[in-house]
PDB file of C-alpha atoms in Angstrom:
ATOM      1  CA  UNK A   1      15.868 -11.340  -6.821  1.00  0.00           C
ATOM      2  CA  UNK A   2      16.454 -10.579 -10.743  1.00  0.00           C
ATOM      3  CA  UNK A   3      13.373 -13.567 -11.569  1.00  0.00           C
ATOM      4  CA  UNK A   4      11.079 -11.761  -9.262  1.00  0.00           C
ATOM      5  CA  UNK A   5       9.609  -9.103 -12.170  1.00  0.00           C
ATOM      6  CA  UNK A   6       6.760  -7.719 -10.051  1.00  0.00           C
ATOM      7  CA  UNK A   7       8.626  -5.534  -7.007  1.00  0.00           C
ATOM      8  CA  UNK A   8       6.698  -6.307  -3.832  1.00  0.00           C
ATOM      9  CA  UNK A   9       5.719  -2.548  -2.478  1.00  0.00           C
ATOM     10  CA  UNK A  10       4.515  -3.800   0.768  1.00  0.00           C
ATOM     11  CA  UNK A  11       7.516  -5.405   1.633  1.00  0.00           C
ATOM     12  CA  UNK A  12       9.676  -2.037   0.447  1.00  0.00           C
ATOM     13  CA  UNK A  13       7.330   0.329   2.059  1.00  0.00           C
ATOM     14  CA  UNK A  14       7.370  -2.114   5.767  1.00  0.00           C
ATOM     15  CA  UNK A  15      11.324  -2.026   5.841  1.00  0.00           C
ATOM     16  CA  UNK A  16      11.153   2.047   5.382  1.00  0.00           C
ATOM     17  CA  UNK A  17       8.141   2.742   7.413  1.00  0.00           C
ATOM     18  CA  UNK A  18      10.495   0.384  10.277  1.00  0.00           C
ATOM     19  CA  UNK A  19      13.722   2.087   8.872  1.00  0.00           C
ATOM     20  CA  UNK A  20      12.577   5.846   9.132  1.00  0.00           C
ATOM     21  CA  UNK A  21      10.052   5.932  11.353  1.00  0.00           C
ATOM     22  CA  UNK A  22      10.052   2.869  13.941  1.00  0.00           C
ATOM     23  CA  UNK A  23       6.720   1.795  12.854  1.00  0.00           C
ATOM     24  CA  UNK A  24       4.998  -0.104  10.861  1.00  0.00           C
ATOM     25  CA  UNK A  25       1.969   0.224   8.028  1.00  0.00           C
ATOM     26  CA  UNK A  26      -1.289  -0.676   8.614  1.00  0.00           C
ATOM     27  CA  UNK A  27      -3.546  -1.599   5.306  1.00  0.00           C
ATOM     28  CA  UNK A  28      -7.986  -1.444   5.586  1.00  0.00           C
ATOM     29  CA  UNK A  29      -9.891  -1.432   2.952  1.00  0.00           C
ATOM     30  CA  UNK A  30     -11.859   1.684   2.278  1.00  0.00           C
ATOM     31  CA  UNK A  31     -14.540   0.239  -0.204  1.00  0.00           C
ATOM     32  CA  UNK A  32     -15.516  -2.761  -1.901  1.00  0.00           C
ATOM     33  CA  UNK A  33     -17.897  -2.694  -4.849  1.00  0.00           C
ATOM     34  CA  UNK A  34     -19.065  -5.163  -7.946  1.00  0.00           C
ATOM     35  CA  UNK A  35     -20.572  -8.410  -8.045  1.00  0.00           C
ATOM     36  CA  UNK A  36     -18.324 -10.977  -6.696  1.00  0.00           C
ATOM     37  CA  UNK A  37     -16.796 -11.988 -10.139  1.00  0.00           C
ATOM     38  CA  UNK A  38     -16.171  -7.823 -10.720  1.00  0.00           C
ATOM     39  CA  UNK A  39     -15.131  -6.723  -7.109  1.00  0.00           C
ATOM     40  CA  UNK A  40     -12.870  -4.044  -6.657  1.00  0.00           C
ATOM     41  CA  UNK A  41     -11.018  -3.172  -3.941  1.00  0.00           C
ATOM     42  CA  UNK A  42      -9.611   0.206  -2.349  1.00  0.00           C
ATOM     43  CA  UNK A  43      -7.602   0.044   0.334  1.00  0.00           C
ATOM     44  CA  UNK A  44      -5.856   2.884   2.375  1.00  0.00           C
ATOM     45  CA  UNK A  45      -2.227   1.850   3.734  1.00  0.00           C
ATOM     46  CA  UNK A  46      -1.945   4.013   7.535  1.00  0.00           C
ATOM     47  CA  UNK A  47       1.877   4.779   9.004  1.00  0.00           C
ATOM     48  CA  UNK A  48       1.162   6.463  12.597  1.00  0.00           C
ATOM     49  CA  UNK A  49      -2.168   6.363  12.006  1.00  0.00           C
ATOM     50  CA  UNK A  50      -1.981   8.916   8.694  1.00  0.00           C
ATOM     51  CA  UNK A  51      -3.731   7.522   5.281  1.00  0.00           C
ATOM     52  CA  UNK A  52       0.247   7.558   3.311  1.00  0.00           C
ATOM     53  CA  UNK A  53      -1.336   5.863  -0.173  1.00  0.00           C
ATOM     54  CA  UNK A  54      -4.966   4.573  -1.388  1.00  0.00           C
ATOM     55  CA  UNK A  55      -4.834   1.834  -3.854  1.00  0.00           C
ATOM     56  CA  UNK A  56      -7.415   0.419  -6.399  1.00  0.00           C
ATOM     57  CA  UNK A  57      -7.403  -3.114  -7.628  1.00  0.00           C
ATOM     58  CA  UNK A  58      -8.915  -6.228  -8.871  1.00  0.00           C
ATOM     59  CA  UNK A  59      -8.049  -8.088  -4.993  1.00  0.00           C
ATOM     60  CA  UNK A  60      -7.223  -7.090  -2.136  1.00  0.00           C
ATOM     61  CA  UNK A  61      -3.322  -8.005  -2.864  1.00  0.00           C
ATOM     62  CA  UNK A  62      -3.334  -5.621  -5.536  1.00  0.00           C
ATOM     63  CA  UNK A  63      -4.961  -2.787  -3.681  1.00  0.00           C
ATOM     64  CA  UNK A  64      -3.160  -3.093  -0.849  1.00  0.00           C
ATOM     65  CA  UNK A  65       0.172  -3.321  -3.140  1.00  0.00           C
ATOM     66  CA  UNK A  66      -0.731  -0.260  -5.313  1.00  0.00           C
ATOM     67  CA  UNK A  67      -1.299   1.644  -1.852  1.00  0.00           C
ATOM     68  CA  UNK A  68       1.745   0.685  -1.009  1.00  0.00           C
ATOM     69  CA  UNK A  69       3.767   2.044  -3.970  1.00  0.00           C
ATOM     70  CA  UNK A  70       1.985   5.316  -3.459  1.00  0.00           C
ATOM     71  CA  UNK A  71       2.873   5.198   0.492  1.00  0.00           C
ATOM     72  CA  UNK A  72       6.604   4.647  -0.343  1.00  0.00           C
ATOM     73  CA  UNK A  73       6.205   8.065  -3.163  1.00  0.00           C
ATOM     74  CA  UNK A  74       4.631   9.797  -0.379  1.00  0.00           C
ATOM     75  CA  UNK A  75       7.516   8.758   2.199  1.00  0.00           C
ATOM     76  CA  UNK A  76      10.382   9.605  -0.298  1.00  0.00           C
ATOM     77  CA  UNK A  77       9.171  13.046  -1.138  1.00  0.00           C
ATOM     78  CA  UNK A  78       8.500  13.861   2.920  1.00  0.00           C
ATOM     79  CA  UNK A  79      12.150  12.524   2.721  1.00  0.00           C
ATOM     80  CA  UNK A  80      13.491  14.751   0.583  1.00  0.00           C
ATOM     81  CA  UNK A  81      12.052  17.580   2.166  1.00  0.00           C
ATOM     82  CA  UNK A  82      14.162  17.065   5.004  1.00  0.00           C
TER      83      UNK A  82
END
């Protein structure tokens, strides 16, 4: 979608995770912290029940998308070592 600026990593890293290995990724959230108007998030994203990418972020969308983008780094170097 050339309108859609922001790449959904989730998305990406669900169709590999299915692609590659015949799973797919689990997200939890590892901490919360801050008042409610200054929470942040970290969340963990799990493929086979292996932490792949922790994220940080302002919700828990943004977590669990900036895990994801560090998941799909993680899969494509494994990949490459192949």
């Amino acid at each position: 979608n050339a309108q859609s600026h922001k790449q959904d990593y989730k998305t990406t890293l669900q169709e590999m995770a299915q692609s590659l290995l015949k799973t797919i990724p689990r997200y939890q959230i590892a901490y919360q912290e801050g008042p409610d108007h200054l929470r942040t998030f970290e969340t963990e994203v799990l493929i086979l029940e292996q932490v792949m990418g922790r994220g940080k972020g302002r919700s828990k969308k943004e977590s669990e998308q900036l895990a994801a983008k560090a998941a799909i780094a993680q899969l494509k170097k494994h990949q490459g070592a192949v």
